[in-house]
Short mmCIF file of C-alpha atoms in Angstrom, two decimals:
data_model
loop_
_atom_site.label_atom_id
_atom_site.label_comp_id
_atom_site.label_asym_id
_atom_site.label_seq_id
_atom_site.Cartn_x
_atom_site.Cartn_y
_atom_site.Cartn_z
CA MET D 580 140.20 69.31 91.37
CA SER D 581 143.41 69.75 89.97
CA PRO D 582 145.60 72.56 90.09
CA ILE D 583 145.55 73.66 85.98
CA THR D 584 141.86 73.36 86.64
CA ALA D 585 141.48 75.57 89.11
CA HIS D 586 143.63 78.32 87.56
CA LEU D 587 141.94 78.24 84.43
CA ARG D 588 138.68 79.08 86.27
CA ASN D 589 140.21 81.94 88.32
CA ILE D 590 141.26 83.23 85.09
CA SER D 591 137.60 82.71 83.40
CA HIS D 592 136.21 84.61 86.85
CA LEU D 593 139.03 87.34 86.40
CA LEU D 594 137.64 87.89 82.58
CA VAL D 595 134.37 88.43 83.52
CA LEU D 596 134.81 90.89 86.06
CA ALA D 597 136.87 92.57 83.15
CA LEU D 598 133.78 92.10 80.95
CA LEU D 599 131.32 93.95 83.63
CA ALA D 600 133.95 96.42 84.33
CA THR D 601 134.41 97.92 80.57
CA LEU D 602 130.46 97.30 79.86
CA VAL D 603 129.91 99.61 83.10
CA MET D 604 132.46 101.85 82.16
CA CYS D 605 132.24 102.46 78.85
CA GLY D 606 128.37 101.77 78.14
CA PRO D 607 126.35 103.91 76.15
CA SER D 608 124.13 105.00 79.02
CA THR D 609 123.84 104.76 82.66
CA ASN D 610 120.76 102.80 82.33
CA ALA D 611 122.17 100.89 79.98
CA ALA D 612 125.19 100.16 82.35
CA GLU D 613 122.94 99.29 85.15
CA GLN D 614 121.50 97.02 83.10
CA LYS D 615 124.55 95.69 81.61
CA TYR D 616 125.55 94.97 85.24
CA TRP D 617 122.39 93.26 86.13
CA GLU D 618 122.37 90.60 83.44
CA LEU D 619 126.58 89.69 84.80
CA SER D 620 126.08 90.08 88.24
CA PRO D 621 125.96 86.82 89.93
CA TYR D 622 123.57 85.92 92.81
CA ARG D 623 125.38 85.84 96.20
CA VAL D 624 124.46 81.91 97.58
CA GLN D 625 124.62 81.51 101.06
CA LEU D 626 122.88 77.59 101.75
CA HIS D 627 122.74 76.38 105.63
CA LEU D 628 122.54 72.63 105.68
CA ALA D 629 121.22 71.19 108.73
CA VAL D 630 121.67 67.17 108.98
CA ASP D 631 119.69 64.60 112.21
CA ASP D 632 120.82 61.62 111.41
CA SER D 633 119.44 59.92 114.36
CA TYR D 634 117.96 57.22 112.87
CA ARG D 635 120.65 55.49 111.50
CA PRO D 636 124.18 57.72 112.32
CA GLN D 637 126.37 58.61 110.04
CA PRO D 638 129.10 61.49 111.38
CA GLU D 639 130.58 62.02 108.52
CA LEU D 640 127.33 62.33 106.28
CA GLY D 641 127.39 66.57 106.79
CA PRO D 642 130.47 67.64 105.56
CA ARG D 643 130.78 64.74 102.97
CA LEU D 644 127.39 65.98 101.67
CA VAL D 645 128.74 70.33 102.09
CA ALA D 646 131.73 68.95 100.27
CA ASP D 647 129.95 66.91 97.18
CA LEU D 648 127.34 70.08 97.21
CA GLN D 649 130.61 72.60 96.54
CA GLN D 650 131.65 70.43 94.02
CA GLN D 651 129.14 69.95 92.22
CA ILE D 652 127.85 73.52 92.02
CA ARG D 653 131.33 74.88 91.14
CA ALA D 654 131.10 72.00 88.22
CA THR D 655 127.38 73.36 86.94
CA ILE D 656 126.19 76.09 87.96
CA TYR D 657 129.12 78.32 88.73
CA PRO D 658 130.04 81.11 87.52
CA LEU D 659 125.86 82.19 88.02
CA TRP D 660 125.81 81.27 92.12
CA THR D 661 128.72 82.25 94.27
CA THR D 662 128.30 79.44 97.29
CA LYS D 663 129.32 79.49 100.86
CA ILE D 664 127.84 76.48 102.78
CA THR D 665 127.56 76.03 106.39
CA LEU D 666 127.01 72.65 108.27
CA ALA D 667 124.88 74.22 111.04
CA THR D 668 125.01 73.09 114.75
CA GLY D 669 123.33 73.81 117.94
CA PRO D 670 120.33 75.82 118.49
CA GLU D 671 120.50 77.11 114.50
CA LYS D 672 120.70 72.80 113.43
CA GLN D 673 117.49 72.49 116.38
CA ARG D 674 116.11 75.23 114.82
CA LEU D 675 116.24 74.27 111.49
CA LEU D 676 115.13 71.02 111.43
CA THR D 677 112.04 71.93 114.11
CA GLN D 678 110.86 75.19 112.59
CA LEU D 679 111.92 75.60 108.71
CA ASP D 680 108.28 76.27 107.39
CA THR D 681 108.11 79.13 109.93
CA LEU D 682 111.20 80.72 110.95
CA GLU D 683 110.35 84.45 109.49
CA LYS D 684 107.28 84.82 112.67
CA ASN D 685 109.62 84.76 114.87
CA PRO D 686 113.09 86.03 113.33
CA ALA D 687 116.09 86.05 116.32
CA GLY D 688 119.67 85.11 116.22
CA ASN D 689 120.63 84.26 113.34
CA PHE D 690 117.67 84.53 111.69
CA ASP D 691 116.96 87.57 111.65
CA VAL D 692 115.81 88.87 108.10
CA GLU D 693 118.43 92.27 108.53
CA LYS D 694 120.66 89.95 109.17
CA LEU D 695 120.82 87.22 106.87
CA THR D 696 120.38 89.65 104.37
CA LEU D 697 123.58 91.70 104.74
CA GLY D 698 126.37 90.80 101.60
CA CYS D 699 124.28 87.74 100.48
CA ASP D 700 122.09 87.80 97.40
CA LYS D 701 119.78 84.29 98.57
CA GLN D 702 120.16 82.17 101.62
CA ILE D 703 118.02 78.74 101.33
CA PHE D 704 118.26 76.62 104.50
CA VAL D 705 118.34 72.73 104.40
CA ILE D 706 117.33 70.31 106.27
CA VAL D 707 118.36 66.07 105.79
CA VAL D 708 116.77 63.68 108.27
CA SER D 709 117.42 60.11 108.16
CA THR D 710 114.04 57.33 108.63
CA PRO D 711 113.52 53.76 107.97
CA LEU D 712 112.27 54.40 104.71
CA GLY D 713 115.45 57.29 103.68
CA MET D 714 116.55 60.58 103.80
CA THR D 715 113.48 62.89 104.18
CA LEU D 716 114.89 66.67 102.24
CA LYS D 717 113.57 69.58 102.48
CA SER D 718 114.60 73.19 101.11
CA ARG D 719 113.87 76.90 101.60
CA GLU D 720 115.05 80.12 100.69
CA LEU D 721 114.56 83.99 101.61
CA ASP D 722 115.35 86.08 97.95
CA CYS D 723 117.44 88.68 100.24
CA THR D 724 116.85 91.74 98.20
CA THR D 725 113.48 91.61 98.47
CA ARG D 726 112.53 90.09 101.70
CA ARG D 727 110.59 87.30 100.44
CA TRP D 728 110.66 83.83 101.41
CA GLY D 729 109.25 80.50 99.46
CA ALA D 730 107.63 77.85 100.46
CA VAL D 731 108.74 74.88 101.47
CA GLN D 732 110.20 71.99 98.87
CA GLN D 733 110.83 68.73 100.09
CA ARG D 734 111.74 65.16 98.54
CA GLN D 735 111.95 61.50 99.80
CA VAL D 736 115.58 59.31 98.94
CA ARG D 737 115.40 56.04 99.20
CA GLN D 738 118.46 55.11 97.35
CA ALA D 739 121.58 57.03 99.18
CA TRP D 740 124.36 57.57 96.67
CA MET D 741 121.47 59.74 95.09
CA LEU D 742 121.68 61.74 98.43
CA SER D 743 123.98 64.68 96.75
CA THR D 744 122.31 64.76 93.61
CA GLN D 745 118.42 65.13 94.73
CA CYS D 746 119.70 67.51 97.25
CA LEU D 747 121.42 69.47 94.75
CA ASP D 748 118.43 69.58 92.30
CA LEU D 749 115.87 70.26 95.39
CA VAL D 750 117.89 73.54 96.38
CA CYS D 751 117.33 73.79 92.21
CA GLN D 752 113.61 73.82 92.74
CA THR D 753 113.77 75.91 95.61
CA PHE D 754 116.02 78.83 93.41
CA SER D 755 113.32 81.47 92.97
CA PRO D 756 115.53 83.53 90.04
CA LEU D 757 114.86 87.45 89.74
CA ALA D 758 114.32 90.00 86.65
CA THR D 759 114.06 93.55 86.15
CA ILE D 760 110.89 94.72 84.81
CA ARG D 761 111.01 96.70 81.34
CA PRO D 762 108.62 97.74 78.96
CA ILE D 763 108.74 96.14 75.61
CA GLN D 764 110.34 98.49 73.12
CA GLY D 765 107.68 100.93 70.91
CA ASP D 766 106.86 104.41 71.40
CA ASP D 767 105.26 105.78 73.99
CA LYS D 768 101.75 104.75 74.06
CA GLU D 769 102.95 101.80 72.31
CA LYS D 770 104.80 101.22 75.71
CA ALA D 771 101.95 101.93 78.12
CA GLN D 772 99.34 100.05 76.05
CA ALA D 773 102.25 97.32 75.70
CA LEU D 774 102.69 97.19 79.95
CA ASN D 775 99.48 96.76 81.02
CA LYS D 776 99.57 92.96 78.53
CA ASN D 777 103.42 91.90 78.01
CA VAL D 778 106.66 93.00 79.65
CA LEU D 779 109.90 91.97 79.54
CA LEU D 780 112.73 90.31 81.95
CA ARG D 781 115.80 90.39 81.96
CA PHE D 782 117.50 87.82 84.12
CA ARG D 783 120.37 88.76 87.40
CA GLY D 784 123.29 87.16 85.76
CA SER D 785 121.93 86.36 82.22
CA ASP D 786 124.69 87.29 80.56
CA LEU D 787 127.50 85.19 82.35
CA PRO D 788 128.89 81.93 80.82
CA GLN D 789 126.88 78.91 80.96
CA GLN D 790 129.13 75.58 81.93
CA THR D 791 125.71 73.52 82.03
CA ASP D 792 122.17 73.86 80.43
CA LEU D 793 120.54 76.11 83.18
CA SER D 794 117.55 76.08 81.71
CA PHE D 795 115.39 74.87 85.16
CA LEU D 796 115.62 78.42 85.76
CA THR D 797 113.03 79.71 83.41
CA VAL D 798 110.66 77.44 83.15
CA PRO D 799 107.91 79.37 80.40
CA GLY D 800 104.32 79.38 82.23
CA GLU D 801 106.23 79.59 85.64
CA ALA D 802 104.59 82.94 88.04
CA TYR D 803 106.16 85.76 88.84
CA GLN D 804 105.74 87.92 92.30
CA PRO D 805 106.17 91.77 90.82
CA LEU D 806 107.82 94.08 92.93
CA MET D 807 108.16 97.55 93.99
CA VAL D 808 111.65 98.48 95.36
CA ARG D 809 112.88 101.20 96.13
CA THR D 810 116.41 102.67 97.05
CA SER D 811 117.74 105.44 99.40
CA SER D 812 120.79 107.78 97.29
CA SER D 813 123.28 105.80 98.17
CA GLY D 814 121.26 102.30 96.63
CA GLU D 815 120.30 100.57 100.14
CA VAL D 816 116.78 98.52 100.10
CA LYS D 817 115.08 98.86 103.06
CA ALA D 818 112.00 95.83 103.98
CA ASP D 819 109.99 98.49 104.93
CA SER D 820 110.42 100.25 100.88
CA ILE D 821 109.69 97.06 99.45
CA ARG D 822 106.07 96.11 98.62
CA ASP D 823 104.11 93.85 96.54
CA ILE D 824 102.64 95.23 92.86
CA PRO D 825 99.11 94.77 94.04
CA TRP D 826 96.20 92.57 92.39
CA THR D 827 99.01 91.57 89.89
CA TYR D 828 100.71 88.53 89.31
CA LEU D 829 103.18 87.77 86.05
CA THR D 830 103.88 84.77 83.71
CA LEU D 831 106.95 83.71 81.70
CA GLY D 832 106.12 83.77 77.80
CA GLU D 833 108.63 82.44 75.45
CA LYS D 834 112.77 84.20 74.87
CA LYS D 835 112.86 86.66 71.14
CA GLU D 836 115.73 88.81 70.30
CA ASP D 837 114.82 91.06 73.01
CA GLY D 838 114.44 88.77 75.81
CA TRP D 839 111.89 86.89 78.09
CA HIS D 840 108.24 88.41 77.37
CA ALA D 841 106.08 88.03 80.69
CA ALA D 842 102.53 88.01 80.40
CA VAL D 843 100.71 90.91 82.88
CA HIS D 844 97.90 89.13 84.38
CA THR D 845 95.88 91.99 86.68
CA GLY D 846 93.23 93.68 88.29
CA THR D 847 94.34 97.16 87.86
CA ARG D 848 94.66 99.62 85.40
CA ARG D 849 98.03 100.97 85.26
CA PRO D 850 100.02 98.03 88.03
CA PHE D 851 103.34 99.97 86.61
CA GLY D 852 102.73 103.26 86.23
CA VAL D 853 103.35 104.87 83.45
CA ARG D 854 106.98 105.13 83.26
CA ARG D 855 109.96 104.59 85.84
CA ARG D 856 110.79 107.61 88.66
CA GLY D 857 113.47 108.10 90.63
CA ARG D 858 115.07 105.34 92.89
CA ILE D 859 112.37 102.60 92.41
CA GLU D 860 112.75 99.42 90.24
CA HIS D 861 110.04 96.96 89.48
CA LEU D 862 111.23 93.59 89.94
CA ALA D 863 109.72 90.34 89.27
CA LEU D 864 110.68 87.16 91.94
CA ALA D 865 109.83 83.28 90.86
CA ILE D 866 106.91 81.22 92.31
CA ARG D 867 108.76 77.97 92.46
CA LYS D 868 105.95 75.41 92.05
CA PRO D 869 102.96 75.94 94.69
CA THR D 870 101.16 73.57 95.81
CA GLY D 871 97.42 73.55 97.63
CA THR D 872 95.07 75.90 98.01
CA THR D 873 94.39 80.12 98.13
CA LYS D 874 91.88 81.26 100.52
CA VAL D 875 90.43 84.85 98.81
CA ARG D 876 88.51 86.34 100.85
CA PHE D 877 86.80 89.94 100.35
CA HIS D 878 86.21 92.66 102.98
CA ALA D 879 84.57 95.63 102.99
CA ARG D 880 87.30 98.28 101.70
CA HIS D 881 85.99 100.27 105.33
CA ASP D 882 86.05 97.62 107.55
CA ALA D 883 87.89 94.35 107.57
CA THR D 884 86.36 92.79 109.64
CA GLN D 885 82.84 93.07 107.71
CA GLY D 886 83.48 90.45 105.07
CA LEU D 887 81.12 90.19 102.04
CA SER D 888 79.24 86.96 102.40
CA GLY D 889 77.21 85.64 99.60
CA TYR D 890 78.43 87.94 96.99
CA GLU D 891 79.05 85.61 93.30
CA VAL D 892 82.11 84.59 92.24
CA PHE D 893 83.17 83.00 89.10
CA ARG D 894 86.53 81.58 87.66
CA ARG D 895 88.61 81.76 84.60
CA GLU D 896 91.97 80.69 83.34
CA PRO D 897 93.81 83.20 81.09
CA ASN D 898 93.49 81.57 78.18
CA ALA D 899 89.87 81.38 78.53
CA ILE D 900 86.94 83.14 76.57
CA ASP D 901 83.68 81.90 79.36
CA SER D 902 83.66 82.36 83.24
CA GLN D 903 82.77 79.75 85.74
CA PRO D 904 81.15 80.28 88.21
CA MET D 905 82.14 79.10 91.36
CA GLY D 906 79.79 79.82 93.80
CA LEU D 907 79.08 82.33 96.73
CA THR D 908 81.48 84.00 99.46
CA ASP D 909 80.91 81.90 103.28
CA THR D 910 79.90 83.98 105.60
CA VAL D 911 83.22 85.83 106.50
CA GLY D 912 82.69 86.72 102.39
CA ALA D 913 85.60 83.87 101.87
CA VAL D 914 85.97 81.39 98.81
CA GLU D 915 88.68 78.49 98.46
CA VAL D 916 90.45 78.41 94.94
CA LEU D 917 92.05 75.14 94.16
CA PRO D 918 94.66 74.92 91.74
CA GLY D 919 93.16 75.04 88.16
CA GLU D 920 95.26 74.00 84.34
CA SER D 921 96.69 77.59 84.55
CA VAL D 922 99.34 78.46 87.07
CA VAL D 923 97.18 81.99 87.17
CA THR D 924 93.49 82.15 88.48
CA LEU D 925 91.09 85.11 87.72
CA LEU D 926 88.67 85.60 89.64
CA PHE D 927 85.73 87.42 89.12
CA LEU D 928 83.67 89.46 92.22
CA ARG D 929 79.67 90.21 91.39
CA SER D 930 76.37 91.46 92.87
CA GLU D 931 73.20 91.78 91.52
CA GLY D 932 75.24 91.96 87.88
CA GLN D 933 77.69 94.63 89.06
CA LEU D 934 81.28 93.35 88.53
CA LEU D 935 82.79 94.69 91.89
CA ALA D 936 85.99 93.53 91.63
CA LYS D 937 89.21 91.08 89.62
CA VAL D 938 91.17 89.08 91.22
CA PRO D 939 94.34 87.18 89.94
CA VAL D 940 95.12 84.32 92.43
CA VAL D 941 98.26 81.89 92.64
CA PRO D 942 96.49 79.24 94.33
CA GLY D 943 99.35 78.17 96.41
CA ALA D 944 101.35 80.78 96.50
CA LYS D 945 99.82 82.43 99.70
CA PRO D 946 97.73 80.60 102.23
CA VAL D 947 95.06 83.16 102.41
CA ILE D 948 94.39 86.93 100.20
CA GLU D 949 92.50 89.59 101.60
CA VAL D 950 90.67 91.94 98.90
CA PRO D 951 89.25 95.20 100.21
CA ILE D 952 86.60 96.26 98.28
CA ALA D 953 84.65 99.10 97.69
CA ASP D 954 81.15 99.16 100.35
CA ASP D 955 78.59 97.48 98.20
CA THR D 956 75.81 97.79 101.05
CA ALA D 957 75.04 101.18 99.94
CA ARG D 958 74.26 100.68 96.46
CA LEU D 959 72.55 97.08 97.45
CA ARG D 960 70.15 99.17 100.16
CA ALA D 961 69.23 101.83 97.38
CA GLN D 962 68.39 98.75 94.58
CA ALA D 963 66.41 96.51 97.99
CA SER D 964 64.13 100.36 97.75
CA LEU D 965 64.04 100.91 94.18
CA THR D 966 63.12 96.98 93.43
CA SER D 967 60.42 97.92 95.15
CA LEU D 968 58.94 100.68 94.03
CA THR D 969 59.33 99.27 90.66
CA GLU D 970 57.55 96.64 91.39
CA ARG D 971 54.47 98.64 92.31
CA LEU D 972 55.51 101.05 88.98
CA ILE D 973 54.25 97.58 87.84
CA ASP D 974 51.87 96.43 89.34
CA THR D 975 50.32 100.38 89.01
CA VAL D 976 50.90 100.42 85.36
CA ALA D 977 48.61 97.16 84.65
CA GLN D 978 45.84 98.01 86.80
CA ARG D 979 46.39 101.27 84.46
CA ASN D 980 46.05 100.11 81.38
CA ILE D 981 43.34 97.44 82.31
CA LEU D 982 41.02 100.54 83.84
CA ILE D 983 41.98 102.56 80.73
CA ALA D 984 39.91 99.52 78.64
CA ARG D 985 37.35 99.29 80.62
CA VAL D 986 36.10 102.81 80.35
CA ARG D 987 37.15 102.67 76.86
CA ASP D 988 34.77 99.58 76.55
CA ARG D 989 31.83 101.87 78.92
CA ILE D 990 32.23 104.88 76.57
CA LYS D 991 32.12 102.37 73.92
CA ASN D 992 28.29 100.58 75.00
CA GLY D 993 27.19 103.76 76.36
CA ASN D 994 26.99 103.63 80.14
CA LEU D 995 28.76 107.01 80.59
CA ASP D 996 27.95 106.58 84.34
CA GLU D 997 30.50 103.49 84.82
CA ALA D 998 32.88 104.53 82.99
CA GLN D 999 32.92 107.75 84.70
CA LYS D 1000 33.50 105.66 87.89
CA LEU D 1001 36.16 103.31 86.78
CA PHE D 1002 37.79 107.29 85.34
CA THR D 1003 37.38 108.03 89.19
CA ASP D 1004 39.45 104.99 89.86
CA LEU D 1005 41.85 105.21 86.87
CA ASP D 1006 42.87 108.91 88.41
CA ASN D 1007 42.94 108.10 92.39
CA LEU D 1008 46.02 105.13 91.76
CA PRO D 1009 49.23 106.24 91.92
CA GLY D 1010 50.75 108.82 89.57
CA ARG D 1011 54.12 110.16 88.23
CA ALA D 1012 54.06 113.25 90.91
CA LYS D 1013 53.56 110.07 93.68
CA PHE D 1014 56.17 108.14 92.40
CA ASN D 1015 58.84 111.26 92.05
CA GLN D 1016 58.28 111.74 95.38
CA ASP D 1017 58.89 108.17 96.84
CA ILE D 1018 61.96 108.46 94.63
CA LYS D 1019 63.46 111.34 96.17
CA SER D 1020 62.73 110.51 99.21
CA ALA D 1021 64.51 107.45 98.62
CA GLU D 1022 67.40 109.03 97.53
CA ASN D 1023 67.83 111.57 100.28
CA ARG D 1024 67.96 108.36 102.70
CA LYS D 1025 71.75 108.76 104.20
CA LEU D 1026 72.02 104.67 104.61
CA ASN D 1027 71.37 104.72 100.23
CA HIS D 1028 74.76 106.75 100.16
CA SER D 1029 77.92 105.30 99.09
CA ASN D 1030 81.73 107.99 100.03
CA ASP D 1031 83.14 105.57 97.83
CA PRO D 1032 83.04 107.99 94.33
CA LYS D 1033 82.67 105.17 92.19
CA VAL D 1034 79.68 103.55 94.15
CA GLN D 1035 77.63 106.27 94.25
CA ALA D 1036 77.99 106.61 90.81
CA ARG D 1037 76.32 103.21 90.74
CA ILE D 1038 73.75 104.45 92.74
CA GLU D 1039 73.07 107.62 91.37
CA LYS D 1040 72.30 106.04 88.12
CA LEU D 1041 69.97 103.16 89.46
CA PHE D 1042 67.76 106.33 90.40
CA ALA D 1043 68.20 107.98 87.30
CA ASP D 1044 67.04 104.74 85.17
CA THR D 1045 64.14 103.97 87.23
CA ARG D 1046 63.00 107.80 86.61
CA LYS D 1047 62.67 107.10 83.27
CA LEU D 1048 60.71 104.22 83.44
CA LEU D 1049 58.18 106.45 85.06
CA GLY D 1050 58.29 108.83 82.01
CA ARG D 1051 57.96 105.85 79.76
CA PHE D 1052 55.33 103.90 81.50
CA LEU D 1053 53.02 107.05 83.48
CA ASN D 1054 52.42 109.55 80.39
CA THR D 1055 50.14 112.02 81.67
CA ARG D 1056 48.36 112.01 78.21
CA GLN D 1057 47.26 108.61 78.05
CA ILE D 1058 44.45 110.41 81.15
CA SER D 1059 44.24 113.28 79.23
CA GLU D 1060 43.25 111.49 76.09
CA LEU D 1061 40.78 109.52 77.90
CA GLN D 1062 39.12 112.04 79.93
CA GLY D 1063 39.13 114.24 76.46
CA GLU D 1064 37.17 110.60 74.84
CA LEU D 1065 34.55 111.03 78.19
CA THR D 1066 33.37 114.78 77.70
CA THR D 1067 33.04 114.31 74.16
CA ALA D 1068 30.99 111.04 75.21
CA ARG D 1069 28.61 113.21 77.42
CA ARG D 1070 28.44 115.61 75.33
CA GLU D 1071 27.01 113.80 72.71
CA LYS D 1072 24.42 112.43 74.63
CA SER D 1073 23.41 114.78 75.57
CA SER D 1074 22.79 116.66 72.74
#
């Protein structure tokens, strides 16, 4: 790089910083200034490179690759990234080469997350391993703001002259853009409704000047994990103050005048609440190219060891109308979700026609998702009791109608003694009082009660609906009318 070029780039960088300071100090409001600061803030990227050239020794490979990457990033992605690249050696190199996919499981030394997040926005780990077929590249990211690890991305490079270009391309594929989540403008009611369907994403560094096309960072249709971050009074973010917004994903839509719009896929009514409060920020982190499957396990809310086995699971793509059956949950309450047409898939858990859960899933983003469900066992027991009772009710109503018809037939033929005998059999059938007693007995059983208000409401509705059946099919008026007919026939015969 010539001295003149370097000088011009330094001037450009200073102008950006000056513009940023002006906007922050003179902005119309604090929120607007904070937002503009976010959109003009570059990512501080620390790139760790580990090279294993044992198969084909090239002592100069590591230093040369560091220099090439630094130059390419400076010429293409800067100023969005301010990058520092280090060549790993010793134990750090060995651990990257052998444990890249498990760095978070045993954090120690240079890989302690809290240490890695100091003064940095992105930590990206890249390994290059020489093989008989060329070079194997692997890369993984730690987002320092959210403390979230990305999946391992990899590719094979056969031509040595493409190594640095392919390495940078893999790093860009690994890099997960970060955005703030904002409501789409409108009145308060419209905001509240829209926030459950669509949101506005403001990407970090999106207003910085670009040397080249960086559209690979914002890909329509790509999935995002929304998170809630609580900052301290000093603006610090601690690991225990960050959490995923449960059962919710976003998919990037199109860029409009007010920014990037994203669709909300959620299993909750208000995933983001009504409004922002205090030092709580909603962020969205891109899920880059998820691969593989995800096992979704449904279990009782009060006992995670109690899997919901044998429950129906349906699947629906976000833009589809009809759901497709996936089958039943296995013995531990789990079902495996394969990638579909869309990056996000909606799962519906049902039991006896009751919708128990709606869960959005990004197959491959997480190996396992645990979904606690309100214990439906009590409702199922109550339903089983009432099913048995209903079957007895149907049988009783059938016998009753047959006997009523036979009594009337005997009365018509003048066989009143036989009619009286049949009427006695009719009167001995279980009546409304008996069934009411059985319903009350089932309703009072402790096993048919749930501590979950929603489940208990469903149970109470089951008993109420069954009582309505009694009033409809075991009406005593029919018996009274038939008894009157029999009495009248006897009186007429005796006279």
